[in-house]
Tab-separated table of C-alpha atoms and ligand atoms in Angstrom:
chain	number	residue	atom	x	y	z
A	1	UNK	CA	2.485	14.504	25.503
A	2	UNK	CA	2.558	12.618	22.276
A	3	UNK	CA	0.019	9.990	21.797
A	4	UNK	CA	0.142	6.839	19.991
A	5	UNK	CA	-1.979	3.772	19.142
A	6	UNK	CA	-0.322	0.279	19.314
A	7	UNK	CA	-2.755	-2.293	17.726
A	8	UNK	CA	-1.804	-6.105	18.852
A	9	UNK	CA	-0.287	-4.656	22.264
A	10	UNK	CA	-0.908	-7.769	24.029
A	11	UNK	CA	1.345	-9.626	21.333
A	12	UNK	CA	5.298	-9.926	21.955
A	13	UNK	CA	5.667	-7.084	20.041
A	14	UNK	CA	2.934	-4.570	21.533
A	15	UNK	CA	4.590	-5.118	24.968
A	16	UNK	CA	8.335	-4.372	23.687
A	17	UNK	CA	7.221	-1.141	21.776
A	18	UNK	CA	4.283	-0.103	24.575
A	19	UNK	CA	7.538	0.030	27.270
A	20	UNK	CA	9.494	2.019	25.280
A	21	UNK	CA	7.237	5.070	23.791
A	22	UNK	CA	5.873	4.897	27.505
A	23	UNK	CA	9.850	5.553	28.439
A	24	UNK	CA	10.263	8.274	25.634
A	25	UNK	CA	6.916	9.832	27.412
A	26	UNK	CA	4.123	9.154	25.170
A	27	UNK	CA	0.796	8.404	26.437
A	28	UNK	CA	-0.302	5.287	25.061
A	29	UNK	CA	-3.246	3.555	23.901
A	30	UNK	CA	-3.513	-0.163	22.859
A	31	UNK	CA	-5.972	-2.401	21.700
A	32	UNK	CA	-7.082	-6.101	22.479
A	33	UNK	CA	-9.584	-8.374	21.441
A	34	UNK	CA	-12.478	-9.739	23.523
A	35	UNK	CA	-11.498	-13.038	24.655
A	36	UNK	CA	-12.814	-15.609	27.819
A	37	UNK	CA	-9.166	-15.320	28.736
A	38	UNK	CA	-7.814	-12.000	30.314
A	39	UNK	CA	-4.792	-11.423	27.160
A	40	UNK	CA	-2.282	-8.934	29.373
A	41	UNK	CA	0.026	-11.738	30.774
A	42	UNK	CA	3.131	-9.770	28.551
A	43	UNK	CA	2.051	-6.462	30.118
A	44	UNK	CA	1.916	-7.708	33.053
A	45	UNK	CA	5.482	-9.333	32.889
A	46	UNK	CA	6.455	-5.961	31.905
A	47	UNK	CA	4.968	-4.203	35.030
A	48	UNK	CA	3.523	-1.791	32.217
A	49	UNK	CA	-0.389	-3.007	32.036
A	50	UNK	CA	-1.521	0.076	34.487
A	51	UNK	CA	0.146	2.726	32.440
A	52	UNK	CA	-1.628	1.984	29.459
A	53	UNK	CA	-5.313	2.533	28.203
A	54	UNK	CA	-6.740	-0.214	26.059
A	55	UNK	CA	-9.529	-0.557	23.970
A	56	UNK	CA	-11.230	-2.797	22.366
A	57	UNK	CA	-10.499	-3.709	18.791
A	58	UNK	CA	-10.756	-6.470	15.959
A	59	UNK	CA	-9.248	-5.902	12.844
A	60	UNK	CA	-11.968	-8.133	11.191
A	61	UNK	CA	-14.698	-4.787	12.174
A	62	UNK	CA	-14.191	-1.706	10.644
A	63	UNK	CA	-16.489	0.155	13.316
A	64	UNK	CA	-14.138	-0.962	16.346
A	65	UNK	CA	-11.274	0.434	14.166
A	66	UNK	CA	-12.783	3.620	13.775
A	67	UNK	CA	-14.350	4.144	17.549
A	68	UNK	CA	-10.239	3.089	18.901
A	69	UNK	CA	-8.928	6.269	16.674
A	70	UNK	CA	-11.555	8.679	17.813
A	71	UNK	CA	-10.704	7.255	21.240
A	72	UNK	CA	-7.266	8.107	20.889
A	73	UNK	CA	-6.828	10.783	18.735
A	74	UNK	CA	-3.385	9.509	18.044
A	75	UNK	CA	-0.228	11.257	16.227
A	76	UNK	CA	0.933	8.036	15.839
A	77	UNK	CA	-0.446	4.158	14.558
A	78	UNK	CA	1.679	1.004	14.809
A	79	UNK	CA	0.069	-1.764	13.331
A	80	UNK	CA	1.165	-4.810	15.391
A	81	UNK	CA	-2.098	-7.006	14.854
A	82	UNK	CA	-2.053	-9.937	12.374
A	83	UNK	CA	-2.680	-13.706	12.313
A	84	UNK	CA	1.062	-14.211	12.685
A	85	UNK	CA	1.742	-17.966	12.583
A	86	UNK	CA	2.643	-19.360	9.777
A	87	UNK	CA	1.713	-22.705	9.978
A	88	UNK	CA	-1.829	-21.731	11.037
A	89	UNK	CA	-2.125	-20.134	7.966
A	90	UNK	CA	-1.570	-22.983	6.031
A	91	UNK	CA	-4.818	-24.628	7.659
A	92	UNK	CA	-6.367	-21.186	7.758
A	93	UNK	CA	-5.899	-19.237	4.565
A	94	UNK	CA	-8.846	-16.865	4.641
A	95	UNK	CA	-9.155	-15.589	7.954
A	96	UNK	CA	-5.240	-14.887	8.153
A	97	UNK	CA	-5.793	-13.053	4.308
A	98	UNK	CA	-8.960	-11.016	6.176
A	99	UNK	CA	-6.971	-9.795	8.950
A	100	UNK	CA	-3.127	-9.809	8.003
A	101	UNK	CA	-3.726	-8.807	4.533
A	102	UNK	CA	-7.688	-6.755	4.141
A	103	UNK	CA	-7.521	-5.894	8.212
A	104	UNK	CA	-4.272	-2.997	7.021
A	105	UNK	CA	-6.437	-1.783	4.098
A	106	UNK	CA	-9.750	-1.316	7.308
A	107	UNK	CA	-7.466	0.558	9.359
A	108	UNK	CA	-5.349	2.670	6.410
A	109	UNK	CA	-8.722	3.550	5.270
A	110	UNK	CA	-10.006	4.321	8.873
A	111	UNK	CA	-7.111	6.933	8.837
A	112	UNK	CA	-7.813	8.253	5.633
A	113	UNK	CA	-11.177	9.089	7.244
A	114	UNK	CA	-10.416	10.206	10.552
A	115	UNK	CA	-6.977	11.938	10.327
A	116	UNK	CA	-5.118	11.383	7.186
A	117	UNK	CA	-1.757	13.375	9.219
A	118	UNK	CA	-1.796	10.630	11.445
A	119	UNK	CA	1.760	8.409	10.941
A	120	UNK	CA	1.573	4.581	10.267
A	121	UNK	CA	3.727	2.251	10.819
A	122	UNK	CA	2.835	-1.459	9.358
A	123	UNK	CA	4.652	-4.704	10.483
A	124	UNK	CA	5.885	-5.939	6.880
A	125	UNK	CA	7.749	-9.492	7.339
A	126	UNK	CA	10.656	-11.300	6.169
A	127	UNK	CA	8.238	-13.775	4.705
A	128	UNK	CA	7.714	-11.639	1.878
A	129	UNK	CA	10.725	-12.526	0.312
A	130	UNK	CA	10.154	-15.970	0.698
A	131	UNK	CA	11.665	-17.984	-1.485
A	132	UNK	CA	14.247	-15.748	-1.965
A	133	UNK	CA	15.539	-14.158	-4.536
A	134	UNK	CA	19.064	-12.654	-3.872
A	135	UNK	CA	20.975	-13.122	-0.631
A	136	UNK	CA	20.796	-10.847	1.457
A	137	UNK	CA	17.666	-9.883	1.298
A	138	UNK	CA	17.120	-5.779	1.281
A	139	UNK	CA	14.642	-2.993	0.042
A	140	UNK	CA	14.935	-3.822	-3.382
A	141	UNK	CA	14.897	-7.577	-3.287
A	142	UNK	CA	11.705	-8.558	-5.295
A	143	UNK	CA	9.447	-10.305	-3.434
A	144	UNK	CA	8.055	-14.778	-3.704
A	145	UNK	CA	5.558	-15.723	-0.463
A	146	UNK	CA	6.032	-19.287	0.356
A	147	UNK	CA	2.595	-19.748	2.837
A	148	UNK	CA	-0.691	-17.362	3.002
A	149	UNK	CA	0.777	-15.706	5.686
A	150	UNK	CA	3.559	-14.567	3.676
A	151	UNK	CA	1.268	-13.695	0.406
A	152	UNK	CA	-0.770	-11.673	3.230
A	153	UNK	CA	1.716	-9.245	4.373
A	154	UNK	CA	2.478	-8.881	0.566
A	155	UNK	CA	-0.920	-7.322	0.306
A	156	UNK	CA	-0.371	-5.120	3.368
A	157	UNK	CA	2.723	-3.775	2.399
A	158	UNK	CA	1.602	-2.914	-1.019
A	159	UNK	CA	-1.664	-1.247	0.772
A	160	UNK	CA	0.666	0.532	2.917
A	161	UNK	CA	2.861	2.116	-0.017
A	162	UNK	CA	0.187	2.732	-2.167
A	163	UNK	CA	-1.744	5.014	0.368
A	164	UNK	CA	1.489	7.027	1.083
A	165	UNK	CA	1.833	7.039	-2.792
A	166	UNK	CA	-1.822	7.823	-3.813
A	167	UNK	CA	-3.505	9.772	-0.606
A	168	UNK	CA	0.308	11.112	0.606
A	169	UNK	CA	-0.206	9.308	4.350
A	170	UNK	CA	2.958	9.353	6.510
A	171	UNK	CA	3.221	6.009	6.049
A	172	UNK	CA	5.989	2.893	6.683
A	173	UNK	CA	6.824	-0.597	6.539
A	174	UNK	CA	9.119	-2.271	8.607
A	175	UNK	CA	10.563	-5.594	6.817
A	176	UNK	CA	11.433	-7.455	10.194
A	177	UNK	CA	13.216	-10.281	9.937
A	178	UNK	CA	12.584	-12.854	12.742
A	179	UNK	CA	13.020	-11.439	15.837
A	180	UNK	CA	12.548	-13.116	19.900
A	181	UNK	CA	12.839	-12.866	23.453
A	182	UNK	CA	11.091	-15.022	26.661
A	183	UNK	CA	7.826	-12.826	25.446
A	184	UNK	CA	7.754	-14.631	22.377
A	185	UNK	CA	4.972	-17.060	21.549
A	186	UNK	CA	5.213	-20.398	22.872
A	187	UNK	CA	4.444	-21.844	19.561
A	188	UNK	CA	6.906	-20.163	17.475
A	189	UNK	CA	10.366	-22.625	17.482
A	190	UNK	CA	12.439	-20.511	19.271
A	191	UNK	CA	10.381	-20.384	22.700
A	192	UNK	CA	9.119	-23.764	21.654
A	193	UNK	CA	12.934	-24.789	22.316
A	194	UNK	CA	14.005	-22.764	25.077
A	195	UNK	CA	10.907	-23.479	26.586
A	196	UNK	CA	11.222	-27.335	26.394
A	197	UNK	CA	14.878	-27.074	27.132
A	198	UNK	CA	14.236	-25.216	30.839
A	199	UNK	CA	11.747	-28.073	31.398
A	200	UNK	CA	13.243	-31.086	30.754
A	201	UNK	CA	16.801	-29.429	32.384
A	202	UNK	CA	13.698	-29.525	35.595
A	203	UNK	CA	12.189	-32.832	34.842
A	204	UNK	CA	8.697	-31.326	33.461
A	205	UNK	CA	9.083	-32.761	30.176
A	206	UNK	CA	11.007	-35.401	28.477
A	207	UNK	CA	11.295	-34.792	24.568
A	208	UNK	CA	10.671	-31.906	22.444
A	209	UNK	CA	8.937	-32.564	18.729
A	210	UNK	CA	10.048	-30.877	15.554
A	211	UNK	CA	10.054	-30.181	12.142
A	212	UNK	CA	12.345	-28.759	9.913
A	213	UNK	CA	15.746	-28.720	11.604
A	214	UNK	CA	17.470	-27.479	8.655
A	215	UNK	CA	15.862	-23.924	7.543
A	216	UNK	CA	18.184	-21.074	8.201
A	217	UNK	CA	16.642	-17.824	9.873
A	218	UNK	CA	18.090	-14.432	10.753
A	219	UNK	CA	17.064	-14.338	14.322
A	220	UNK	CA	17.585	-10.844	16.455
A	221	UNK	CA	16.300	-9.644	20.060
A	222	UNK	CA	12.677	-8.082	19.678
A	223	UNK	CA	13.163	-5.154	21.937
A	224	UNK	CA	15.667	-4.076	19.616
A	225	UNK	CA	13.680	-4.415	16.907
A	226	UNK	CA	10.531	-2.409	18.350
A	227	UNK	CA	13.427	0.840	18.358
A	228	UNK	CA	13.489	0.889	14.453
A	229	UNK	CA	9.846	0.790	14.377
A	230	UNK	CA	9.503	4.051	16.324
A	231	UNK	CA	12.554	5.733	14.752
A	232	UNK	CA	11.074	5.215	10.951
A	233	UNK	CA	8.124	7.175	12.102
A	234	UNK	CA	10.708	9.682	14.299
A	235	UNK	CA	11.991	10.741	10.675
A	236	UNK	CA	11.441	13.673	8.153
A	237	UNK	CA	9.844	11.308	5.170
A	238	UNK	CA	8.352	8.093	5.373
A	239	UNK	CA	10.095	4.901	3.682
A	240	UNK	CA	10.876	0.959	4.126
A	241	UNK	CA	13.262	-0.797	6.016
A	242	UNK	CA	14.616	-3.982	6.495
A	243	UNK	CA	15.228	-4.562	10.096
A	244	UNK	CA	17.705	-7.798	10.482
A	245	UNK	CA	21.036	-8.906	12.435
A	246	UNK	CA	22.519	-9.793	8.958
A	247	UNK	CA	23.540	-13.511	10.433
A	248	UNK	CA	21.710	-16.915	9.584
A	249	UNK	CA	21.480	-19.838	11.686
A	250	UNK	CA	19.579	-23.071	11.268
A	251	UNK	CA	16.901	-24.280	13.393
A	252	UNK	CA	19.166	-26.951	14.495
A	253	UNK	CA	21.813	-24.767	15.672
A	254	UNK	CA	18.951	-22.592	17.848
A	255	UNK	CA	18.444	-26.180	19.630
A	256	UNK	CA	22.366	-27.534	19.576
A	257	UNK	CA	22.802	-23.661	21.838
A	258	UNK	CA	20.046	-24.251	23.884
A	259	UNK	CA	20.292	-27.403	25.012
A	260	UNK	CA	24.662	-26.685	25.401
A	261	UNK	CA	23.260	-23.510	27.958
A	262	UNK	CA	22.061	-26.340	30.366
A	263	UNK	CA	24.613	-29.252	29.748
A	264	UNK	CA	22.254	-31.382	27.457
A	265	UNK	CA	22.923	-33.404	24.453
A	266	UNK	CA	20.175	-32.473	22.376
A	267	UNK	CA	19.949	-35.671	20.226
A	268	UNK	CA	18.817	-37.134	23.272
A	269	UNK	CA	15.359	-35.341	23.760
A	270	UNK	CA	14.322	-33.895	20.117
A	271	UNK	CA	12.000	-36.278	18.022
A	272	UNK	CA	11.604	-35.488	14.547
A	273	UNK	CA	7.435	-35.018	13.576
A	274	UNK	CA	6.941	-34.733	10.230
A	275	UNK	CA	3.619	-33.067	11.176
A	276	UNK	CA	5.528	-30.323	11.924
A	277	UNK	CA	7.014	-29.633	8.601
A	278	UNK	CA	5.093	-27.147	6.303
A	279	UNK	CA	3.506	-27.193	2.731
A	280	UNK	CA	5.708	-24.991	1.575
A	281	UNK	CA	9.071	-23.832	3.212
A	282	UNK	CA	10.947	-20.990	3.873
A	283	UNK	CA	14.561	-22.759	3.392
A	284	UNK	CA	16.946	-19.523	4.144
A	285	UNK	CA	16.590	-15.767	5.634
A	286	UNK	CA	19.570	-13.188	6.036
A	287	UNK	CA	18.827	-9.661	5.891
A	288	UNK	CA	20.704	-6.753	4.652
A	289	UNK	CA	20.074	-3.627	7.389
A	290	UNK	CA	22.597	-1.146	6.112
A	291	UNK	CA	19.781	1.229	4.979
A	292	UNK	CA	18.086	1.457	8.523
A	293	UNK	CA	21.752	2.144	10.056
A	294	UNK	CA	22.295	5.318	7.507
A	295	UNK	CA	19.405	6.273	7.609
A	296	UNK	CA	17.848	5.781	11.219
A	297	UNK	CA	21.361	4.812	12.813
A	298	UNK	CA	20.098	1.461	14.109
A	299	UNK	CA	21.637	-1.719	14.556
A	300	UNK	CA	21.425	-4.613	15.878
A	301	UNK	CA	23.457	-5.672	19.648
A	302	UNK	CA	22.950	-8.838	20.803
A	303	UNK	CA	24.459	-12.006	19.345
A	304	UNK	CA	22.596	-14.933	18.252
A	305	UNK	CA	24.824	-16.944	21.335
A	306	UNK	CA	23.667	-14.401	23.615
A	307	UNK	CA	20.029	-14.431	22.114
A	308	UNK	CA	19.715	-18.299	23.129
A	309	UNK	CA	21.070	-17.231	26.276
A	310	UNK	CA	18.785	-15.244	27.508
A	311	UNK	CA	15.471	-16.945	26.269
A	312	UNK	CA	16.906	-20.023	27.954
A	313	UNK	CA	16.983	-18.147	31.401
A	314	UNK	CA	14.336	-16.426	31.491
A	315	UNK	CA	12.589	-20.203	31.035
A	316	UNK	CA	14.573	-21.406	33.462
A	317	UNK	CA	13.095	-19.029	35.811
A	318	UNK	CA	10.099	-19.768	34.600
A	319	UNK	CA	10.490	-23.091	34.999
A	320	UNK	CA	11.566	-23.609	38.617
A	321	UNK	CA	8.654	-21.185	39.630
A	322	UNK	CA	6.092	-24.511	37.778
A	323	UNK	CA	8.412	-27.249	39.051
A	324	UNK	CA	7.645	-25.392	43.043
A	325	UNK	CA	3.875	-25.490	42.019
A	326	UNK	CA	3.840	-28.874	41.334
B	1	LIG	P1	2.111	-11.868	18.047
B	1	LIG	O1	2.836	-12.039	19.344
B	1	LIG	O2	1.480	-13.037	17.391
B	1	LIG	O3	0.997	-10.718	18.270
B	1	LIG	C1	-0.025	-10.510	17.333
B	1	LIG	C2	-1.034	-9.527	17.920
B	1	LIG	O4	-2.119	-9.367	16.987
B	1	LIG	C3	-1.675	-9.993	19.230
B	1	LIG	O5	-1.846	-8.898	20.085
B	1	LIG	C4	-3.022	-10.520	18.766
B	1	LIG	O6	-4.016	-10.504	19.765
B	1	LIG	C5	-3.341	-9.495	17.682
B	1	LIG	N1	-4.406	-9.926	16.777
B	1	LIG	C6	-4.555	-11.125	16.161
B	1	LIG	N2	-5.669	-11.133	15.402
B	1	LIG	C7	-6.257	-9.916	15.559
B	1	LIG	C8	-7.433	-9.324	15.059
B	1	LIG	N3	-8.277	-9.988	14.252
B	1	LIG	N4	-7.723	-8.048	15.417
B	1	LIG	C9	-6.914	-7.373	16.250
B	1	LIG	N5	-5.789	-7.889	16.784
B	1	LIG	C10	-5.455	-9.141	16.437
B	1	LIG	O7	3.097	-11.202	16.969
B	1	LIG	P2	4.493	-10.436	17.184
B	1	LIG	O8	5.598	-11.414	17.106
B	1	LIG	O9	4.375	-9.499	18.312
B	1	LIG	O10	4.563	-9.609	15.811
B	1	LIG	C11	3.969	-8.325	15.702
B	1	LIG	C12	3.675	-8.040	14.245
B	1	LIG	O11	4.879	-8.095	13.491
B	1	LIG	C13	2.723	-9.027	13.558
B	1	LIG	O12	1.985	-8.299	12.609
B	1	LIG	C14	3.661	-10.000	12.859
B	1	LIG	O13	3.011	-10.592	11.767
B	1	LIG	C15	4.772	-9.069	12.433
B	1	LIG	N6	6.108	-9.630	12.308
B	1	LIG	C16	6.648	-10.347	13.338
B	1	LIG	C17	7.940	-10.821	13.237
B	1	LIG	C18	8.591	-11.577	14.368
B	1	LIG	O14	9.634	-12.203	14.122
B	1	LIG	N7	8.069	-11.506	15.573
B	1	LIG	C19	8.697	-10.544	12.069
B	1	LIG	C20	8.106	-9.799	11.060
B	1	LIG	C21	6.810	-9.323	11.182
B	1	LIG	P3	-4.225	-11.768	20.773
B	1	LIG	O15	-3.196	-11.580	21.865
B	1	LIG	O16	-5.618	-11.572	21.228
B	1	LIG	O17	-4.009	-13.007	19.973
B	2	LIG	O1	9.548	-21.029	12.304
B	2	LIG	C1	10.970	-24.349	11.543
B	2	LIG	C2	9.903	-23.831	10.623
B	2	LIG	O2	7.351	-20.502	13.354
B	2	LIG	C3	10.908	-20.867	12.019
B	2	LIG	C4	6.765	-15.221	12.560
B	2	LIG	O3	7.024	-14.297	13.573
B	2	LIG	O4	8.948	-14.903	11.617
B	2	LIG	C5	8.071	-15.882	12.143
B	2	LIG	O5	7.778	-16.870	11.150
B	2	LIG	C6	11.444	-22.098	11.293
B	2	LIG	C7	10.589	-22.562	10.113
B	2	LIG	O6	8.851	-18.632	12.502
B	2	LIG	C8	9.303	-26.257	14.148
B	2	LIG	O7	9.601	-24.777	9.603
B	2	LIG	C9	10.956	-26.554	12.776
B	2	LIG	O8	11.429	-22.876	9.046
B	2	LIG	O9	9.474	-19.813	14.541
B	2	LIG	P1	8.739	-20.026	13.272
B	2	LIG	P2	8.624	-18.213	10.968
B	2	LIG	O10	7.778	-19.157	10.254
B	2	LIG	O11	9.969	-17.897	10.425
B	2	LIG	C10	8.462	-14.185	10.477
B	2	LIG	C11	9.499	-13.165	10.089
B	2	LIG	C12	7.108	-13.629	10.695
B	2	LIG	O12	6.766	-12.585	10.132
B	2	LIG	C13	6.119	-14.504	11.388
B	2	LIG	O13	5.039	-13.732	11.893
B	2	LIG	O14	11.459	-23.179	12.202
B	2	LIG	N1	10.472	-25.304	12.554
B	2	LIG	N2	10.244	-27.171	13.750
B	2	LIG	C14	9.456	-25.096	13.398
B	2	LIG	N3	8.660	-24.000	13.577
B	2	LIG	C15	7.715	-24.067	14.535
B	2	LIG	N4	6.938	-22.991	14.762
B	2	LIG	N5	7.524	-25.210	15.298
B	2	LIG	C16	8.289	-26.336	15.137
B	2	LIG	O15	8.105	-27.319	15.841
């Protein structure tokens, strides 16, 4: 049985990519962070929390890193965990640089220590590119963060291809572009929408506040996404890949589908807050996959219609199960 650590497993992510090494018949291990809160809600959702073992672990403490590999013993890493909100990063610069950014350099060197055969895979974003500077974006597309966040990941990814370069680690970075589902985080604007949509359809709410309706993202369906992730580290040498749909949307057609799924008119509820617009933005994102589908033979299947479709469902559901509480 093939063994593998997920760090951030309780993250939208972790739970996609937990389900399916469990289904390929890996025993895996994942690690959380302490918190007054129990963290599993997406594992549960998943029906997957019993099948997995967790253990404690904060990228900010390079002993918990080490004690979760010995723990493990794992042929395989995917490093999930990061301070992954982009507008908290604006407000908190340093403690998203210690964990997105020096947190990759604990663990690569954790591996270095404990078994440098093991194979790493680190969650490189879209963000990287940033203000970008050829469209579409690909492998070789040089790279301009536009938020902490984004400069972060910059310093991960370069940790990540130096230590393959320098110490000859199995190592890979997966450039994922934005990617969603009803696991996604309720502050991110895609769940934000569907979210709000399902609950004023139900009468729970009666606006939704925004920012930026005009940035343009290249939006796919996470558990797609979490397939490329274990297929770079499935292959004979390590590399990079951008993982996208190779569409772009604006914000404001997310909400113009999501609000049309449940007979709205959208300019009815959604209240522009300029609070909600960021220092510096991100003002387009298309990705160019056609190296991950030579090369790993992955692609993207669902639509970005079909994407809003589904998120608004699943809220739906979600929904009527609050409205019957109330
Ligand atoms: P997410 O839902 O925000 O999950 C992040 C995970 O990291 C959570 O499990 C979180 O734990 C954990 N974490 C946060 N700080 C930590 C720390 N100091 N030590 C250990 N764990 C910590 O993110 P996601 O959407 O699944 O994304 C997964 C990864 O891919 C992230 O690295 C993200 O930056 C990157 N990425 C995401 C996208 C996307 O569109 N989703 C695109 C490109 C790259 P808690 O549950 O305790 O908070
Ligand atoms: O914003 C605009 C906002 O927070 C998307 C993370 O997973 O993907 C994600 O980062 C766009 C931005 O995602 C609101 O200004 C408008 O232009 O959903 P988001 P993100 O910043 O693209 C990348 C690839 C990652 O790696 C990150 O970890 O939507 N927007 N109004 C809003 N965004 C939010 N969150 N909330 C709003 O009210």
């Amino acid at each position: 049985m093939k063994r593998a650590l997920v760090t951030g497993i309780t993250g939208q992510d972790g739970a996609y990519l937990a389900q399916l090494l469990l289904s390929e018949g890996y025993h895996v291990f994942g690690t959380y962070r302490r918190s007054s809160h129990p963290p599993f809600e997406r594992l549960e959702y998943l029906g997957i929390k019993e099948q997995i073992e967790l253990l404690p672990m904060d990228l900010l403490d390079q002993g918990s890193i080490l004690r979760a590999l010995e723990a493990s013993e794992p042929e395989e890493v995917y490093n999930l965990a990061a301070q992954s909100f982009v507008q908290v990063s604006f407000e908190q610069p340093i403690l998203t640089g210690n964990v997105t950014g020096l947190g990759v350099a604990r663990l690569l060197e954790a591996i270095r220590q404990v078994n440098p055969g093991i194979r790493f895979y680190q969650a490189s974003s879209s963000e990287m590119f940033g203000k970008v500077q050829s469209i579409p974006q690909d492998e070789k597309t040089p790279f301009y963060p536009r938020s902490p966040y984004g400069v972060a990941k910059l310093y991960s990814h370069w940790m990540t291809v130096n230590y393959r370069e320098a110490y000859g680690l199995f190592a890979c970075a997966g450039i994922l572009f934005n990617h969603e589902s009803p696991l996604r985080g309720t502050e991110f604007v895609t769940r934000k929408i569907s979210r709000a949509v399902a609950r004023i359809k139900l009468g729970l709410q009666d606006h939704l506040e925004l920012g930026n309706l005009q940035a343009k993202r290249d939006w796919g369906f996470a558990p797609e996404y979490v397939e490329a992730m274990w297929l770079m580290l499935q292959q004979d040498q390590p590399g990079d890949y951008v993982i996208a749909s190779g569409g772009t949307h604006r914000v404001q057609e997310f909400v113009e589908k999501a609000f049309e799924t449940v007979g709205l008119d959208w300019r009815e509820y959604v209240v522009k807050q300029e609070a909600l617009f960021r220092p510096a933005e991100v003002d387009l994102l298309v990705g160019n996959p056609a190296r991950a589908r030579r090369d790993l033979g992955w692609q993207p299947k669902t639509s970005f219609p079909e994407l809003v479709r589904i998120m608004v469902e699943a809220d739906l559901a979600r929904a009527a199960k609050e409205a019957l509480s109330q």
